[in-house]
DNA sequence: ACTATCACG
DNA sequence: ACGTACGTGATAGTC
């Protein structure tokens, strides 16, 4: 039937039942039309040679019980008929089973099958020429998520055929998808799992399995899809070009299903697609020393997928590797033109440096970082956000154009959309290169940008490239040790509470503690009882089991986030190369992701141990340096409070001195309690003081807390005046400002909501302090990084943790590095109080702290 | 996707 | 009367 073509016939099968149900959710009144629109989209894009829609023969016992739903189903059948789209069903078979049968027969006959259904059970069918698309709600409305065998492997870690077991297990209350995948990975099938039930390590899981064995096995039957129906596709199911045209001509509901529909803007925005070598050569030859470029390399899997280049309003190119025009050639050319051109603007310089290989000081402008300075509160600085904010243009977003697909894939499947998406990138960069420098200047942030943020990009890139060495085996041992103790604690907790439950579930834990065990003082949150550490700690003296739970929490946190979490990021070079983000925080700090290397445990002994696996490479040691109370010193400087400044001039222990001055006792008579209180007040000041916050932090009454604050302000009147001034300034201007001109908008100050406004005031007090400290650290980082390179040293900064820098130091460079690091940090800013730096040397991060 | 929790400065 | 300390990111559970 499929003919003897070389190319596989493209067969699209739509699960009428489940798609109706899915569309019904969003728009009950015209669910059928939504499905028809989806079909029209497929036909319009010429994505199918054969198309059919399937329905279960029986309705009654199935899921389609609601009347309205049934109506929609009938309407969909009618509409399909009128468009001569094949409607298939067979007695005794569910819709999903028809799909399974058809996929099987078509696949053996050499078809390429796309199944569209909301029924996850169909994922079992995925194989080389069978793709399943599952609709889900994305940011931009409904999107189809596609599953190839590799996608299944990536998401579940299993072959598609084994998914049945996973789906059956997750029906049991208490087993999540992750656990289910792990069990199936280990035991292959449900049957084998129950045959080896005694081997299951977790007592809790074992209990659940025993209790729900029957349900699970029944569920497995439901998840077993028959694929033996007699229906076959034949030429009556094929779609001819004439038929498509006819369908398209039929007046029908406007398409608001995903994809497409954005090409009209191509009219006034021409992107020239270039795939020809000599044409590319001609374009590159136009990049001269007096040129200004907008440039963006699309980098996927460490190779260039596309080069977007803009030389002027009407000269925007999307250059794609093809034939002689290789990805490697484009890489070389990109580097060459970016070095030759008089000025280059990019959207995100750090991401481009692996290919552009520029050095600090190059005439490059980073539009994303500039936009971040202009408004650090945005959550994206993508091309369409920049266009909307600074070019007064509304252009389709990447998701509008190509959904969640990679650019590389979109170039194959949705060429036009991908080309405009790529084109926009350099176009927006180019235009931002005209607008944003002016904008920065107007807002007094040009020095901040050119002297700090721009050079910092290179230092962050250097730090990411360096990465940090982590001892894989030792980390594994650490995780294994935790596992043993976790399982012991788990047992004890089950014994003490007399129940077997998921300790990680705050819901279950709260019910066990406060309902079953009737422990008093259960504080309710929105969703139930709070089981947060500070709540449990208060119960610990009376209920020993609570201590076990706290220990369990600590250990599982260490295991999942750190032992297992970090292990997943160790590369083939034995190092972790995290990402340091420059455009995330509201205050100007950098942030760290994948993994977060700025929250590695240190406060608790057991957690701190993790730092032993962070080690310098052969021939190196770590030098770690951190600022001592940089934020309080910034406060002393910015407020100009003479007494606080004097305190720092003599200071050994600032918290003790504060206590001495605030409580009017000689320094050597300050009690540890007084010191602790003074320390909390110091923190409170930096956070934007409030008596409520302080009382929480110190477990004292609000009244006592306000007294402390009052005394503090009496002692340091300059600080009070300064903080009041910050709030007033932020109210007037609408933003708070750091010493180096960094701004943080504080719209909350205008809020009519008391709580919001209060928050705004604290932000107005905290942001300039936290922001100035961040500025100073950035200056230090740049200088240290540049000094290392200028002096020809091989040592490199490997981590920044807000007030701390870690340098992997070659042993023969140790003295020089120690000196340079502390000196640059101390002198990064000239304040009324000195900046003090503590430096340590060690064979691991643990040792160097 | 959202909430609760907890790791860091 | 109101009811939170400032700034982050990852994980697990729940819906």
mmCIF file of N, CA, C and O in Angstrom, chain A residues 706-772:
data_model
loop_
_atom_site.group_PDB
_atom_site.id
_atom_site.type_symbol
_atom_site.label_atom_id
_atom_site.label_comp_id
_atom_site.label_asym_id
_atom_site.label_seq_id
_atom_site.Cartn_x
_atom_site.Cartn_y
_atom_site.Cartn_z
ATOM 1 N N UNK A 706 12.942 46.768 69.340
ATOM 2 C CA UNK A 706 12.939 48.208 69.023
ATOM 3 C C UNK A 706 13.865 48.978 69.952
ATOM 4 O O UNK A 706 14.463 49.974 69.538
ATOM 5 N N UNK A 707 13.983 48.502 71.182
ATOM 6 C CA UNK A 707 14.897 49.182 72.114
ATOM 7 C C UNK A 707 16.351 49.074 71.645
ATOM 8 O O UNK A 707 17.108 50.043 71.686
ATOM 9 N N UNK A 708 16.703 47.859 71.177
ATOM 10 C CA UNK A 708 18.061 47.669 70.657
ATOM 11 C C UNK A 708 18.312 48.632 69.493
ATOM 12 O O UNK A 708 19.350 49.269 69.409
ATOM 13 N N UNK A 709 17.349 48.688 68.605
ATOM 14 C CA UNK A 709 17.514 49.511 67.408
ATOM 15 C C UNK A 709 17.647 50.982 67.804
ATOM 16 O O UNK A 709 18.506 51.700 67.288
ATOM 17 N N UNK A 710 16.780 51.393 68.740
ATOM 18 C CA UNK A 710 16.830 52.784 69.196
ATOM 19 C C UNK A 710 18.209 53.103 69.766
ATOM 20 O O UNK A 710 18.805 54.142 69.468
ATOM 21 N N UNK A 711 18.700 52.201 70.616
ATOM 22 C CA UNK A 711 20.025 52.412 71.216
ATOM 23 C C UNK A 711 21.113 52.477 70.147
ATOM 24 O O UNK A 711 22.048 53.281 70.235
ATOM 25 N N UNK A 712 20.970 51.596 69.144
ATOM 26 C CA UNK A 712 21.972 51.588 68.068
ATOM 27 C C UNK A 712 21.984 52.938 67.368
ATOM 28 O O UNK A 712 23.041 53.534 67.144
ATOM 29 N N UNK A 713 20.816 53.445 67.043
ATOM 30 C CA UNK A 713 20.734 54.714 66.323
ATOM 31 C C UNK A 713 21.188 55.892 67.180
ATOM 32 O O UNK A 713 21.718 56.874 66.671
ATOM 33 N N UNK A 714 20.986 55.794 68.499
ATOM 34 C CA UNK A 714 21.510 56.838 69.386
ATOM 35 C C UNK A 714 23.032 56.852 69.342
ATOM 36 O O UNK A 714 23.669 57.903 69.362
ATOM 37 N N UNK A 715 23.580 55.650 69.289
ATOM 38 C CA UNK A 715 25.040 55.533 69.276
ATOM 39 C C UNK A 715 25.621 55.993 67.943
ATOM 40 O O UNK A 715 26.672 56.640 67.897
ATOM 41 N N UNK A 716 24.950 55.617 66.862
ATOM 42 C CA UNK A 716 25.460 55.953 65.521
ATOM 43 C C UNK A 716 24.420 56.784 64.768
ATOM 44 O O UNK A 716 23.772 56.300 63.829
ATOM 45 N N UNK A 717 24.248 58.043 65.173
ATOM 46 C CA UNK A 717 23.192 58.863 64.552
ATOM 47 C C UNK A 717 23.401 59.057 63.055
ATOM 48 O O UNK A 717 22.435 59.204 62.302
ATOM 49 N N UNK A 718 24.661 59.016 62.639
ATOM 50 C CA UNK A 718 24.947 59.190 61.213
ATOM 51 C C UNK A 718 24.342 58.066 60.380
ATOM 52 O O UNK A 718 23.924 58.263 59.236
ATOM 53 N N UNK A 719 24.291 56.885 60.974
ATOM 54 C CA UNK A 719 23.738 55.736 60.257
ATOM 55 C C UNK A 719 22.234 55.923 60.077
ATOM 56 O O UNK A 719 21.686 55.696 58.996
ATOM 57 N N UNK A 720 21.593 56.357 61.127
ATOM 58 C CA UNK A 720 20.138 56.605 61.072
ATOM 59 C C UNK A 720 19.826 57.618 59.964
ATOM 60 O O UNK A 720 18.937 57.413 59.132
ATOM 61 N N UNK A 721 20.597 58.701 59.983
ATOM 62 C CA UNK A 721 20.378 59.761 59.002
ATOM 63 C C UNK A 721 20.590 59.233 57.575
ATOM 64 O O UNK A 721 19.820 59.525 56.656
ATOM 65 N N UNK A 722 21.638 58.446 57.440
ATOM 66 C CA UNK A 722 21.970 57.868 56.136
ATOM 67 C C UNK A 722 20.843 56.974 55.608
ATOM 68 O O UNK A 722 20.407 57.112 54.464
ATOM 69 N N UNK A 723 20.356 56.079 56.475
ATOM 70 C CA UNK A 723 19.319 55.137 56.039
ATOM 71 C C UNK A 723 18.019 55.875 55.691
ATOM 72 O O UNK A 723 17.377 55.574 54.681
ATOM 73 N N UNK A 724 17.665 56.842 56.522
ATOM 74 C CA UNK A 724 16.475 57.644 56.211
ATOM 75 C C UNK A 724 16.646 58.346 54.874
ATOM 76 O O UNK A 724 15.714 58.419 54.063
ATOM 77 N N UNK A 725 17.857 58.849 54.661
ATOM 78 C CA UNK A 725 18.149 59.529 53.398
ATOM 79 C C UNK A 725 18.011 58.589 52.204
ATOM 80 O O UNK A 725 17.503 58.976 51.147
ATOM 81 N N UNK A 726 18.447 57.337 52.379
ATOM 82 C CA UNK A 726 18.347 56.357 51.282
ATOM 83 C C UNK A 726 16.890 56.140 50.890
ATOM 84 O O UNK A 726 16.553 56.080 49.697
ATOM 85 N N UNK A 727 16.038 55.999 51.909
ATOM 86 C CA UNK A 727 14.620 55.767 51.629
ATOM 87 C C UNK A 727 14.018 56.981 50.929
ATOM 88 O O UNK A 727 13.306 56.843 49.918
ATOM 89 N N UNK A 728 14.350 58.161 51.442
ATOM 90 C CA UNK A 728 13.816 59.388 50.840
ATOM 91 C C UNK A 728 14.273 59.512 49.390
ATOM 92 O O UNK A 728 13.477 59.824 48.494
ATOM 93 N N UNK A 729 15.539 59.235 49.159
ATOM 94 C CA UNK A 729 16.092 59.344 47.807
ATOM 95 C C UNK A 729 15.404 58.357 46.857
ATOM 96 O O UNK A 729 15.033 58.703 45.732
ATOM 97 N N UNK A 730 15.244 57.127 47.340
ATOM 98 C CA UNK A 730 14.614 56.111 46.496
ATOM 99 C C UNK A 730 13.160 56.471 46.200
ATOM 100 O O UNK A 730 12.662 56.237 45.107
ATOM 101 N N UNK A 731 12.496 57.057 47.196
ATOM 102 C CA UNK A 731 11.100 57.469 46.977
ATOM 103 C C UNK A 731 11.030 58.549 45.906
ATOM 104 O O UNK A 731 10.169 58.516 45.032
ATOM 105 N N UNK A 732 11.974 59.467 45.987
ATOM 106 C CA UNK A 732 11.962 60.585 45.053
ATOM 107 C C UNK A 732 12.323 60.131 43.631
ATOM 108 O O UNK A 732 11.661 60.468 42.663
ATOM 109 N N UNK A 733 13.380 59.343 43.553
ATOM 110 C CA UNK A 733 13.875 58.961 42.226
ATOM 111 C C UNK A 733 13.215 57.714 41.653
ATOM 112 O O UNK A 733 13.252 57.486 40.448
ATOM 113 N N UNK A 734 12.706 56.885 42.542
ATOM 114 C CA UNK A 734 12.121 55.638 42.059
ATOM 115 C C UNK A 734 13.111 54.487 42.024
ATOM 116 O O UNK A 734 12.775 53.372 41.661
ATOM 117 N N UNK A 735 14.351 54.774 42.391
ATOM 118 C CA UNK A 735 15.358 53.703 42.433
ATOM 119 C C UNK A 735 16.397 54.002 43.500
ATOM 120 O O UNK A 735 16.595 55.154 43.894
ATOM 121 N N UNK A 736 17.055 52.947 43.978
ATOM 122 C CA UNK A 736 18.150 53.087 44.934
ATOM 123 C C UNK A 736 19.466 53.062 44.157
ATOM 124 O O UNK A 736 19.551 52.437 43.105
ATOM 125 N N UNK A 737 20.495 53.729 44.666
ATOM 126 C CA UNK A 737 21.759 53.865 43.926
ATOM 127 C C UNK A 737 22.959 53.444 44.774
ATOM 128 O O UNK A 737 23.058 53.801 45.945
ATOM 129 N N UNK A 738 23.872 52.691 44.164
ATOM 130 C CA UNK A 738 25.095 52.298 44.870
ATOM 131 C C UNK A 738 26.159 53.377 44.693
ATOM 132 O O UNK A 738 25.990 54.321 43.930
ATOM 133 N N UNK A 739 27.275 53.198 45.390
ATOM 134 C CA UNK A 739 28.383 54.157 45.332
ATOM 135 C C UNK A 739 28.904 54.359 43.914
ATOM 136 O O UNK A 739 29.415 55.409 43.568
ATOM 137 N N UNK A 740 28.782 53.320 43.099
ATOM 138 C CA UNK A 740 29.322 53.401 41.745
ATOM 139 C C UNK A 740 28.237 53.685 40.711
ATOM 140 O O UNK A 740 28.444 53.522 39.509
ATOM 141 N N UNK A 741 27.068 54.106 41.201
ATOM 142 C CA UNK A 741 26.007 54.514 40.288
ATOM 143 C C UNK A 741 25.082 53.398 39.831
ATOM 144 O O UNK A 741 24.229 53.605 38.965
ATOM 145 N N UNK A 742 25.257 52.217 40.400
ATOM 146 C CA UNK A 742 24.356 51.121 40.031
ATOM 147 C C UNK A 742 22.964 51.389 40.596
ATOM 148 O O UNK A 742 22.826 51.797 41.735
ATOM 149 N N UNK A 743 21.948 51.154 39.769
ATOM 150 C CA UNK A 743 20.585 51.451 40.194
ATOM 151 C C UNK A 743 19.760 50.206 40.410
ATOM 152 O O UNK A 743 19.915 49.226 39.697
ATOM 153 N N UNK A 744 18.837 50.296 41.378
ATOM 154 C CA UNK A 744 17.839 49.250 41.523
ATOM 155 C C UNK A 744 16.479 49.914 41.692
ATOM 156 O O UNK A 744 16.238 50.586 42.697
ATOM 157 N N UNK A 745 15.621 49.756 40.708
ATOM 158 C CA UNK A 745 14.299 50.353 40.825
ATOM 159 C C UNK A 745 13.567 49.795 42.044
ATOM 160 O O UNK A 745 13.728 48.606 42.361
ATOM 161 N N UNK A 746 12.788 50.613 42.732
ATOM 162 C CA UNK A 746 12.012 50.126 43.871
ATOM 163 C C UNK A 746 10.552 50.569 43.709
ATOM 164 O O UNK A 746 10.070 51.448 44.412
ATOM 165 N N UNK A 747 9.847 49.927 42.782
ATOM 166 C CA UNK A 747 8.449 50.324 42.517
ATOM 167 C C UNK A 747 7.557 50.100 43.734
ATOM 168 O O UNK A 747 6.528 50.747 43.862
ATOM 169 N N UNK A 748 7.982 49.196 44.633
ATOM 170 C CA UNK A 748 7.151 48.887 45.811
ATOM 171 C C UNK A 748 6.908 50.107 46.691
ATOM 172 O O UNK A 748 5.945 50.155 47.449
ATOM 173 N N UNK A 749 7.812 51.095 46.608
ATOM 174 C CA UNK A 749 7.659 52.275 47.461
ATOM 175 C C UNK A 749 6.392 53.055 47.130
ATOM 176 O O UNK A 749 5.898 53.814 47.947
ATOM 177 N N UNK A 750 5.881 52.861 45.923
ATOM 178 C CA UNK A 750 4.666 53.580 45.515
ATOM 179 C C UNK A 750 3.407 52.768 45.799
ATOM 180 O O UNK A 750 2.301 53.234 45.548
ATOM 181 N N UNK A 751 3.602 51.556 46.284
ATOM 182 C CA UNK A 751 2.460 50.669 46.484
ATOM 183 C C UNK A 751 1.512 51.196 47.567
ATOM 184 O O UNK A 751 1.937 51.805 48.544
ATOM 185 N N UNK A 752 0.237 50.920 47.382
ATOM 186 C CA UNK A 752 -0.729 51.335 48.404
ATOM 187 C C UNK A 752 -0.792 50.277 49.499
ATOM 188 O O UNK A 752 -1.385 50.481 50.548
ATOM 189 N N UNK A 753 -0.161 49.134 49.235
ATOM 190 C CA UNK A 753 -0.138 48.051 50.215
ATOM 191 C C UNK A 753 0.966 48.292 51.248
ATOM 192 O O UNK A 753 2.141 48.433 50.924
ATOM 193 N N UNK A 754 0.534 48.316 52.491
ATOM 194 C CA UNK A 754 1.435 48.581 53.614
ATOM 195 C C UNK A 754 2.674 47.693 53.593
ATOM 196 O O UNK A 754 3.811 48.143 53.725
ATOM 197 N N UNK A 755 2.391 46.418 53.424
ATOM 198 C CA UNK A 755 3.468 45.428 53.488
ATOM 199 C C UNK A 755 4.471 45.626 52.349
ATOM 200 O O UNK A 755 5.673 45.563 52.546
ATOM 201 N N UNK A 756 3.919 45.864 51.168
ATOM 202 C CA UNK A 756 4.760 46.087 49.995
ATOM 203 C C UNK A 756 5.638 47.321 50.175
ATOM 204 O O UNK A 756 6.816 47.323 49.834
ATOM 205 N N UNK A 757 5.014 48.367 50.693
ATOM 206 C CA UNK A 757 5.747 49.619 50.868
ATOM 207 C C UNK A 757 6.873 49.448 51.883
ATOM 208 O O UNK A 757 7.981 49.927 51.713
ATOM 209 N N UNK A 758 6.548 48.714 52.950
ATOM 210 C CA UNK A 758 7.551 48.408 53.962
ATOM 211 C C UNK A 758 8.729 47.666 53.364
ATOM 212 O O UNK A 758 9.890 47.952 53.662
ATOM 213 N N UNK A 759 8.405 46.709 52.536
ATOM 214 C CA UNK A 759 9.440 45.955 51.846
ATOM 215 C C UNK A 759 10.291 46.905 50.998
ATOM 216 O O UNK A 759 11.518 46.838 50.999
ATOM 217 N N UNK A 760 9.620 47.804 50.296
ATOM 218 C CA UNK A 760 10.318 48.776 49.472
ATOM 219 C C UNK A 760 11.321 49.595 50.281
ATOM 220 O O UNK A 760 12.434 49.865 49.832
ATOM 221 N N UNK A 761 10.939 49.944 51.492
ATOM 222 C CA UNK A 761 11.840 50.734 52.332
ATOM 223 C C UNK A 761 13.077 49.942 52.730
ATOM 224 O O UNK A 761 14.189 50.458 52.717
ATOM 225 N N UNK A 762 12.864 48.675 53.041
ATOM 226 C CA UNK A 762 14.022 47.844 53.400
ATOM 227 C C UNK A 762 14.944 47.659 52.202
ATOM 228 O O UNK A 762 16.167 47.696 52.332
ATOM 229 N N UNK A 763 14.316 47.489 51.040
ATOM 230 C CA UNK A 763 15.108 47.340 49.817
ATOM 231 C C UNK A 763 15.918 48.611 49.542
ATOM 232 O O UNK A 763 17.091 48.547 49.165
ATOM 233 N N UNK A 764 15.277 49.763 49.777
ATOM 234 C CA UNK A 764 15.961 51.040 49.535
ATOM 235 C C UNK A 764 17.179 51.188 50.447
ATOM 236 O O UNK A 764 18.169 51.828 50.094
ATOM 237 N N UNK A 765 17.106 50.584 51.642
ATOM 238 C CA UNK A 765 18.237 50.656 52.569
ATOM 239 C C UNK A 765 19.311 49.616 52.234
ATOM 240 O O UNK A 765 20.501 49.874 52.352
ATOM 241 N N UNK A 766 18.862 48.425 51.840
ATOM 242 C CA UNK A 766 19.812 47.325 51.610
ATOM 243 C C UNK A 766 20.534 47.410 50.269
ATOM 244 O O UNK A 766 21.749 47.146 50.198
ATOM 245 N N UNK A 767 19.811 47.757 49.215
ATOM 246 C CA UNK A 767 20.405 47.674 47.876
ATOM 247 C C UNK A 767 21.684 48.488 47.692
ATOM 248 O O UNK A 767 22.647 47.978 47.106
ATOM 249 N N UNK A 768 21.732 49.748 48.152
ATOM 250 C CA UNK A 768 22.974 50.498 47.959
ATOM 251 C C UNK A 768 24.156 49.859 48.704
ATOM 252 O O UNK A 768 25.295 49.922 48.231
ATOM 253 N N UNK A 769 23.876 49.237 49.839
ATOM 254 C CA UNK A 769 24.963 48.629 50.624
ATOM 255 C C UNK A 769 25.426 47.332 49.964
ATOM 256 O O UNK A 769 26.601 47.148 49.659
ATOM 257 N N UNK A 770 24.458 46.432 49.718
ATOM 258 C CA UNK A 770 24.808 45.163 49.070
ATOM 259 C C UNK A 770 25.392 45.441 47.678
ATOM 260 O O UNK A 770 26.356 44.796 47.256
ATOM 261 N N UNK A 771 24.790 46.409 46.986
ATOM 262 C CA UNK A 771 25.246 46.730 45.631
ATOM 263 C C UNK A 771 26.659 47.294 45.610
ATOM 264 O O UNK A 771 27.463 46.927 44.745
ATOM 265 N N UNK A 772 26.989 48.164 46.560
ATOM 266 C CA UNK A 772 28.341 48.735 46.600
ATOM 267 C C UNK A 772 29.371 47.647 46.907
ATOM 268 O O UNK A 772 30.444 47.600 46.292
#
